[in-house]
mmCIF file of N, CA and C in Angstrom:
data_model
loop_
_atom_site.group_PDB
_atom_site.id
_atom_site.type_symbol
_atom_site.label_atom_id
_atom_site.label_comp_id
_atom_site.label_asym_id
_atom_site.label_seq_id
_atom_site.Cartn_x
_atom_site.Cartn_y
_atom_site.Cartn_z
ATOM 1 N N MET M 1 117.998 137.043 117.742
ATOM 2 C CA MET M 1 116.589 137.325 117.713
ATOM 3 C C MET M 1 116.286 138.701 118.302
ATOM 4 N N GLU M 2 116.979 139.040 119.394
ATOM 5 C CA GLU M 2 116.765 140.336 120.005
ATOM 6 C C GLU M 2 117.258 141.464 119.107
ATOM 7 N N LEU M 3 118.288 141.210 118.362
ATOM 8 C CA LEU M 3 118.832 142.222 117.459
ATOM 9 C C LEU M 3 117.815 142.581 116.379
ATOM 10 N N VAL M 4 117.109 141.576 115.868
ATOM 11 C CA VAL M 4 116.094 141.827 114.848
ATOM 12 C C VAL M 4 114.949 142.644 115.434
ATOM 13 N N LYS M 5 114.533 142.345 116.651
ATOM 14 C CA LYS M 5 113.448 143.087 117.284
ATOM 15 C C LYS M 5 113.850 144.540 117.510
ATOM 16 N N ARG M 6 115.077 144.764 117.940
ATOM 17 C CA ARG M 6 115.551 146.131 118.166
ATOM 18 C C ARG M 6 115.595 146.924 116.861
ATOM 19 N N LEU M 7 116.041 146.282 115.804
ATOM 20 C CA LEU M 7 116.093 146.971 114.518
ATOM 21 C C LEU M 7 114.696 147.308 114.008
ATOM 22 N N GLU M 8 113.743 146.428 114.208
ATOM 23 C CA GLU M 8 112.366 146.696 113.785
ATOM 24 C C GLU M 8 111.745 147.809 114.617
ATOM 25 N N GLU M 9 112.086 147.893 115.891
ATOM 26 C CA GLU M 9 111.548 148.945 116.739
ATOM 27 C C GLU M 9 112.122 150.305 116.361
ATOM 28 N N LYS M 10 113.373 150.324 115.940
ATOM 29 C CA LYS M 10 114.028 151.586 115.600
ATOM 30 C C LYS M 10 113.533 152.144 114.268
ATOM 31 N N ARG M 11 113.051 151.299 113.398
ATOM 32 C CA ARG M 11 112.546 151.781 112.115
ATOM 33 C C ARG M 11 111.268 152.562 112.336
ATOM 34 N N LYS M 12 111.245 153.708 111.760
ATOM 35 C CA LYS M 12 110.054 154.537 111.857
ATOM 36 C C LYS M 12 109.522 154.790 110.466
ATOM 37 N N LYS M 13 108.276 155.158 110.423
ATOM 38 C CA LYS M 13 107.705 155.509 109.131
ATOM 39 C C LYS M 13 108.355 156.794 108.647
ATOM 40 N N PRO M 14 108.598 156.882 107.380
ATOM 41 C CA PRO M 14 109.150 158.146 106.880
ATOM 42 C C PRO M 14 108.103 159.250 107.001
ATOM 43 N N LYS M 15 108.565 160.428 107.374
ATOM 44 C CA LYS M 15 107.641 161.546 107.523
ATOM 45 C C LYS M 15 107.229 162.037 106.143
ATOM 46 N N LEU M 16 105.949 162.229 105.994
ATOM 47 C CA LEU M 16 105.428 162.723 104.733
ATOM 48 C C LEU M 16 105.414 164.242 104.765
ATOM 49 N N ARG M 17 105.718 164.843 103.631
ATOM 50 C CA ARG M 17 105.716 166.293 103.527
ATOM 51 C C ARG M 17 104.389 166.768 102.963
ATOM 52 N N GLU M 18 104.120 168.038 103.164
ATOM 53 C CA GLU M 18 102.945 168.663 102.569
ATOM 54 C C GLU M 18 103.229 168.949 101.093
ATOM 55 N N THR M 19 102.184 168.918 100.303
ATOM 56 C CA THR M 19 102.365 169.275 98.901
ATOM 57 C C THR M 19 102.524 170.786 98.791
ATOM 58 N N ARG M 20 103.395 171.208 97.916
ATOM 59 C CA ARG M 20 103.585 172.646 97.710
ATOM 60 C C ARG M 20 102.342 173.280 97.108
ATOM 61 N N LEU M 21 101.664 172.526 96.266
ATOM 62 C CA LEU M 21 100.437 173.055 95.674
ATOM 63 C C LEU M 21 99.383 173.304 96.746
ATOM 64 N N GLY M 22 99.307 172.428 97.728
ATOM 65 C CA GLY M 22 98.367 172.607 98.820
ATOM 66 C C GLY M 22 98.705 173.824 99.665
ATOM 67 N N ILE M 23 99.989 174.065 99.881
ATOM 68 C CA ILE M 23 100.412 175.235 100.643
ATOM 69 C C ILE M 23 100.084 176.513 99.875
ATOM 70 N N PHE M 24 100.339 176.537 98.574
ATOM 71 C CA PHE M 24 100.004 177.709 97.768
ATOM 72 C C PHE M 24 98.496 177.929 97.723
ATOM 73 N N SER M 25 97.729 176.857 97.678
ATOM 74 C CA SER M 25 96.281 176.970 97.705
ATOM 75 C C SER M 25 95.813 177.562 99.030
ATOM 76 N N PHE M 26 96.423 177.148 100.122
ATOM 77 C CA PHE M 26 96.087 177.683 101.435
ATOM 78 C C PHE M 26 96.428 179.169 101.528
ATOM 79 N N ILE M 27 97.545 179.560 100.956
ATOM 80 C CA ILE M 27 97.933 180.973 100.941
ATOM 81 C C ILE M 27 96.924 181.787 100.125
ATOM 82 N N CYS M 28 96.491 181.250 98.990
ATOM 83 C CA CYS M 28 95.464 181.927 98.187
ATOM 84 C C CYS M 28 94.169 182.075 98.979
ATOM 85 N N ALA M 29 93.799 181.052 99.738
ATOM 86 C CA ALA M 29 92.580 181.107 100.542
ATOM 87 C C ALA M 29 92.707 182.160 101.636
ATOM 88 N N LEU M 30 93.861 182.238 102.278
ATOM 89 C CA LEU M 30 94.049 183.244 103.322
ATOM 90 C C LEU M 30 94.008 184.654 102.756
ATOM 91 N N LEU M 31 94.625 184.861 101.593
ATOM 92 C CA LEU M 31 94.589 186.183 100.960
ATOM 93 C C LEU M 31 93.168 186.563 100.568
ATOM 94 N N SER M 32 92.427 185.623 100.036
ATOM 95 C CA SER M 32 91.043 185.895 99.647
ATOM 96 C C SER M 32 90.183 186.196 100.869
ATOM 97 N N LEU M 33 90.379 185.452 101.948
ATOM 98 C CA LEU M 33 89.621 185.686 103.172
ATOM 99 C C LEU M 33 89.960 187.044 103.776
ATOM 100 N N ALA M 34 91.238 187.407 103.754
ATOM 101 C CA ALA M 34 91.640 188.713 104.284
ATOM 102 C C ALA M 34 91.018 189.840 103.462
ATOM 103 N N TYR M 35 91.027 189.709 102.147
ATOM 104 C CA TYR M 35 90.436 190.759 101.322
ATOM 105 C C TYR M 35 88.920 190.808 101.504
ATOM 106 N N MET M 36 88.295 189.661 101.684
ATOM 107 C CA MET M 36 86.848 189.654 101.911
ATOM 108 C C MET M 36 86.511 190.383 103.210
ATOM 109 N N ASN M 37 87.331 190.201 104.243
ATOM 110 C CA ASN M 37 87.115 190.911 105.503
ATOM 111 C C ASN M 37 87.297 192.412 105.320
ATOM 112 N N VAL M 38 88.331 192.821 104.591
ATOM 113 C CA VAL M 38 88.547 194.239 104.337
ATOM 114 C C VAL M 38 87.381 194.808 103.543
ATOM 115 N N TYR M 39 86.906 194.057 102.574
ATOM 116 C CA TYR M 39 85.782 194.505 101.748
ATOM 117 C C TYR M 39 84.521 194.686 102.593
ATOM 118 N N LEU M 40 84.248 193.738 103.484
ATOM 119 C CA LEU M 40 83.042 193.832 104.304
ATOM 120 C C LEU M 40 83.157 194.909 105.380
ATOM 121 N N ILE M 41 84.344 195.141 105.908
ATOM 122 C CA ILE M 41 84.514 196.163 106.935
ATOM 123 C C ILE M 41 84.403 197.560 106.333
ATOM 124 N N THR M 42 85.017 197.781 105.184
ATOM 125 C CA THR M 42 85.021 199.123 104.587
ATOM 126 C C THR M 42 83.836 199.350 103.655
ATOM 127 N N LEU M 43 83.064 198.311 103.370
ATOM 128 C CA LEU M 43 81.919 198.392 102.462
ATOM 129 C C LEU M 43 82.308 198.923 101.091
ATOM 130 N N GLY M 44 83.452 198.555 100.628
ATOM 131 C CA GLY M 44 83.851 198.982 99.294
ATOM 132 C C GLY M 44 85.136 198.313 98.849
ATOM 133 N N GLY M 45 86.027 198.075 99.759
ATOM 134 C CA GLY M 45 87.274 197.417 99.416
ATOM 135 C C GLY M 45 88.210 198.315 98.624
ATOM 136 N N LEU M 46 89.213 197.728 98.082
ATOM 137 C CA LEU M 46 90.177 198.427 97.252
ATOM 138 C C LEU M 46 89.783 198.215 95.799
ATOM 139 N N ASP M 47 89.557 199.273 95.080
ATOM 140 C CA ASP M 47 88.975 199.174 93.741
ATOM 141 C C ASP M 47 89.808 198.350 92.771
ATOM 142 N N GLY M 48 91.084 198.566 92.739
ATOM 143 C CA GLY M 48 91.919 197.885 91.757
ATOM 144 C C GLY M 48 92.113 196.407 92.006
ATOM 145 N N LEU M 49 91.931 195.980 93.223
ATOM 146 C CA LEU M 49 92.226 194.591 93.579
ATOM 147 C C LEU M 49 91.000 193.692 93.668
ATOM 148 N N SER M 50 89.811 194.250 93.508
ATOM 149 C CA SER M 50 88.615 193.438 93.734
ATOM 150 C C SER M 50 88.489 192.300 92.729
ATOM 151 N N ASN M 51 88.778 192.536 91.468
ATOM 152 C CA ASN M 51 88.714 191.446 90.483
ATOM 153 C C ASN M 51 89.727 190.366 90.795
ATOM 154 N N PHE M 52 90.904 190.775 91.209
ATOM 155 C CA PHE M 52 91.958 189.799 91.481
ATOM 156 C C PHE M 52 91.597 188.925 92.670
ATOM 157 N N PHE M 53 91.142 189.527 93.782
ATOM 158 C CA PHE M 53 90.909 188.756 94.998
ATOM 159 C C PHE M 53 89.555 188.077 95.035
ATOM 160 N N PHE M 54 88.597 188.510 94.229
ATOM 161 C CA PHE M 54 87.288 187.858 94.228
ATOM 162 C C PHE M 54 87.112 186.870 93.092
ATOM 163 N N GLN M 55 87.935 186.940 92.057
ATOM 164 C CA GLN M 55 87.766 186.041 90.919
ATOM 165 C C GLN M 55 88.982 185.160 90.684
ATOM 166 N N PHE M 56 90.132 185.777 90.532
ATOM 167 C CA PHE M 56 91.312 185.013 90.119
ATOM 168 C C PHE M 56 91.936 184.202 91.247
ATOM 169 N N THR M 57 92.109 184.807 92.398
ATOM 170 C CA THR M 57 92.775 184.101 93.496
ATOM 171 C C THR M 57 91.996 182.866 93.962
ATOM 172 N N PRO M 58 90.675 182.953 94.171
ATOM 173 C CA PRO M 58 89.958 181.722 94.548
ATOM 174 C C PRO M 58 89.981 180.657 93.450
ATOM 175 N N THR M 59 89.897 181.092 92.199
ATOM 176 C CA THR M 59 89.944 180.116 91.100
ATOM 177 C C THR M 59 91.291 179.407 91.060
ATOM 178 N N ILE M 60 92.350 180.166 91.167
ATOM 179 C CA ILE M 60 93.696 179.577 91.174
ATOM 180 C C ILE M 60 93.855 178.659 92.381
ATOM 181 N N GLY M 61 93.353 179.093 93.548
ATOM 182 C CA GLY M 61 93.471 178.281 94.764
ATOM 183 C C GLY M 61 92.727 176.959 94.669
ATOM 184 N N VAL M 62 91.526 176.984 94.125
ATOM 185 C CA VAL M 62 90.749 175.740 93.996
ATOM 186 C C VAL M 62 91.410 174.801 92.990
ATOM 187 N N VAL M 63 91.908 175.341 91.887
ATOM 188 C CA VAL M 63 92.585 174.500 90.889
ATOM 189 C C VAL M 63 93.841 173.878 91.490
ATOM 190 N N LEU M 64 94.610 174.673 92.221
ATOM 191 C CA LEU M 64 95.813 174.127 92.866
ATOM 192 C C LEU M 64 95.450 173.043 93.882
ATOM 193 N N ALA M 65 94.360 173.239 94.606
ATOM 194 C CA ALA M 65 93.939 172.231 95.588
ATOM 195 C C ALA M 65 93.543 170.935 94.901
ATOM 196 N N LEU M 66 92.809 171.045 93.805
ATOM 197 C CA LEU M 66 92.390 169.833 93.098
ATOM 198 C C LEU M 66 93.583 169.111 92.478
ATOM 199 N N VAL M 67 94.542 169.856 91.960
ATOM 200 C CA VAL M 67 95.748 169.230 91.402
ATOM 201 C C VAL M 67 96.574 168.615 92.521
ATOM 202 N N SER M 68 96.533 169.218 93.704
ATOM 203 C CA SER M 68 97.284 168.700 94.837
ATOM 204 C C SER M 68 96.808 167.310 95.253
ATOM 205 N N PHE M 69 95.533 167.011 95.021
ATOM 206 C CA PHE M 69 95.018 165.684 95.380
ATOM 207 C C PHE M 69 95.572 164.575 94.486
ATOM 208 N N THR M 70 96.174 164.911 93.362
ATOM 209 C CA THR M 70 96.747 163.890 92.486
ATOM 210 C C THR M 70 98.126 163.436 92.949
ATOM 211 N N ARG M 71 98.714 164.145 93.891
ATOM 212 C CA ARG M 71 100.048 163.789 94.383
ATOM 213 C C ARG M 71 99.948 162.643 95.384
ATOM 214 N N PHE M 72 100.778 161.652 95.227
ATOM 215 C CA PHE M 72 100.798 160.518 96.136
ATOM 216 C C PHE M 72 101.952 160.671 97.118
ATOM 217 N N ASN M 73 101.849 160.013 98.244
ATOM 218 C CA ASN M 73 102.861 160.000 99.298
ATOM 219 C C ASN M 73 103.131 161.389 99.863
ATOM 220 N N TYR M 74 102.131 162.228 99.874
ATOM 221 C CA TYR M 74 102.217 163.544 100.489
ATOM 222 C C TYR M 74 100.993 163.755 101.363
ATOM 223 N N LYS M 75 101.175 164.550 102.426
ATOM 224 C CA LYS M 75 100.031 164.909 103.248
ATOM 225 C C LYS M 75 99.254 166.005 102.537
ATOM 226 N N LYS M 76 97.978 166.065 102.825
ATOM 227 C CA LYS M 76 97.125 167.050 102.165
ATOM 228 C C LYS M 76 96.352 167.893 103.172
ATOM 229 N N THR M 77 96.956 168.155 104.316
ATOM 230 C CA THR M 77 96.300 168.915 105.363
ATOM 231 C C THR M 77 96.002 170.339 104.916
ATOM 232 N N PHE M 78 96.990 171.015 104.344
ATOM 233 C CA PHE M 78 96.788 172.389 103.891
ATOM 234 C C PHE M 78 95.779 172.456 102.750
ATOM 235 N N THR M 79 95.723 171.422 101.946
ATOM 236 C CA THR M 79 94.756 171.387 100.851
ATOM 237 C C THR M 79 93.337 171.338 101.405
ATOM 238 N N TRP M 80 93.107 170.493 102.394
ATOM 239 C CA TRP M 80 91.780 170.411 103.005
ATOM 240 C C TRP M 80 91.415 171.711 103.694
ATOM 241 N N TRP M 81 92.380 172.338 104.380
ATOM 242 C CA TRP M 81 92.117 173.621 105.025
ATOM 243 C C TRP M 81 91.769 174.691 103.990
ATOM 244 N N ALA M 82 92.464 174.696 102.880
ATOM 245 C CA ALA M 82 92.191 175.679 101.826
ATOM 246 C C ALA M 82 90.789 175.484 101.256
ATOM 247 N N LEU M 83 90.423 174.253 100.955
ATOM 248 C CA LEU M 83 89.076 174.011 100.441
ATOM 249 C C LEU M 83 88.011 174.373 101.477
ATOM 250 N N GLY M 84 88.300 174.128 102.736
ATOM 251 C CA GLY M 84 87.377 174.521 103.791
ATOM 252 C C GLY M 84 87.200 176.035 103.869
ATOM 253 N N LEU M 85 88.293 176.772 103.723
ATOM 254 C CA LEU M 85 88.191 178.231 103.735
ATOM 255 C C LEU M 85 87.425 178.752 102.523
ATOM 256 N N PHE M 86 87.661 178.166 101.358
ATOM 257 C CA PHE M 86 86.915 178.592 100.172
ATOM 258 C C PHE M 86 85.426 178.277 100.328
ATOM 259 N N LEU M 87 85.100 177.140 100.890
ATOM 260 C CA LEU M 87 83.705 176.794 101.129
ATOM 261 C C LEU M 87 83.077 177.738 102.157
ATOM 262 N N PHE M 88 83.822 178.079 103.192
ATOM 263 C CA PHE M 88 83.349 179.023 104.197
ATOM 264 C C PHE M 88 83.046 180.378 103.563
ATOM 265 N N MET M 89 83.931 180.851 102.696
ATOM 266 C CA MET M 89 83.694 182.141 102.032
ATOM 267 C C MET M 89 82.471 182.078 101.128
ATOM 268 N N LEU M 90 82.286 180.975 100.448
ATOM 269 C CA LEU M 90 81.122 180.830 99.566
ATOM 270 C C LEU M 90 79.825 180.827 100.376
ATOM 271 N N VAL M 91 79.808 180.117 101.486
ATOM 272 C CA VAL M 91 78.627 180.092 102.346
ATOM 273 C C VAL M 91 78.358 181.485 102.911
ATOM 274 N N CYS M 92 79.406 182.191 103.318
ATOM 275 C CA CYS M 92 79.229 183.553 103.846
ATOM 276 C C CYS M 92 78.624 184.480 102.810
ATOM 277 N N VAL M 93 79.066 184.394 101.569
ATOM 278 C CA VAL M 93 78.518 185.245 100.510
ATOM 279 C C VAL M 93 77.038 184.947 100.311
ATOM 280 N N PHE M 94 76.662 183.675 100.300
ATOM 281 C CA PHE M 94 75.251 183.320 100.124
ATOM 282 C C PHE M 94 74.404 183.755 101.327
ATOM 283 N N VAL M 95 74.910 183.600 102.533
ATOM 284 C CA VAL M 95 74.161 184.000 103.726
ATOM 285 C C VAL M 95 73.997 185.516 103.759
ATOM 286 N N ILE M 96 75.057 186.252 103.474
ATOM 287 C CA ILE M 96 74.967 187.708 103.449
ATOM 288 C C ILE M 96 73.991 188.156 102.367
ATOM 289 N N GLY M 97 74.052 187.546 101.203
ATOM 290 C CA GLY M 97 73.107 187.878 100.135
ATOM 291 C C GLY M 97 71.675 187.554 100.508
ATOM 292 N N PHE M 98 71.455 186.432 101.159
ATOM 293 C CA PHE M 98 70.105 186.051 101.583
ATOM 294 C C PHE M 98 69.540 187.071 102.567
ATOM 295 N N PHE M 99 70.349 187.429 103.573
ATOM 296 C CA PHE M 99 69.875 188.404 104.546
ATOM 297 C C PHE M 99 69.686 189.787 103.925
ATOM 298 N N GLU M 100 70.509 190.124 102.959
ATOM 299 C CA GLU M 100 70.362 191.417 102.287
ATOM 300 C C GLU M 100 69.026 191.492 101.566
ATOM 301 N N PHE M 101 68.647 190.423 100.889
ATOM 302 C CA PHE M 101 67.380 190.438 100.164
ATOM 303 C C PHE M 101 66.168 190.289 101.082
ATOM 304 N N THR M 102 66.317 189.662 102.241
ATOM 305 C CA THR M 102 65.175 189.559 103.159
ATOM 306 C C THR M 102 64.986 190.818 103.977
ATOM 307 N N ILE M 103 66.069 191.521 104.301
ATOM 308 C CA ILE M 103 65.961 192.747 105.089
ATOM 309 C C ILE M 103 65.514 193.920 104.216
ATOM 310 N N TYR M 104 66.059 194.012 103.022
ATOM 311 C CA TYR M 104 65.736 195.117 102.119
ATOM 312 C C TYR M 104 65.055 194.584 100.868
ATOM 313 N N PRO M 105 63.804 194.150 100.975
ATOM 314 C CA PRO M 105 63.133 193.638 99.771
ATOM 315 C C PRO M 105 62.795 194.784 98.809
ATOM 316 N N LYS M 106 62.961 194.525 97.559
ATOM 317 C CA LYS M 106 62.662 195.516 96.535
ATOM 318 C C LYS M 106 61.566 194.952 95.625
ATOM 319 N N PRO M 107 60.628 195.790 95.198
ATOM 320 C CA PRO M 107 59.527 195.280 94.367
ATOM 321 C C PRO M 107 59.960 194.869 92.987
#
């Protein structure tokens, strides 16, 4: 009886891995956030990369995050962080735009 209890105590849950799609989505979110910071600091950004970092990278990241939710038996921590960063960037763009139009109203 004690042997069975010891064996049950030694069994642990298998560790779940992160989805690769979620990690790639998180990397896309970090790259987009970094470029957004560079764009806001320099008030112009890098001309050749603006389409890539403002349109393609967030789109690819969100699609990868949504596909990552279809994977079973994997953790989705990086996926949630990526979606949170994309949502944060979207809110920042709207807040900056709102303040821009309230501070500098045009007829």
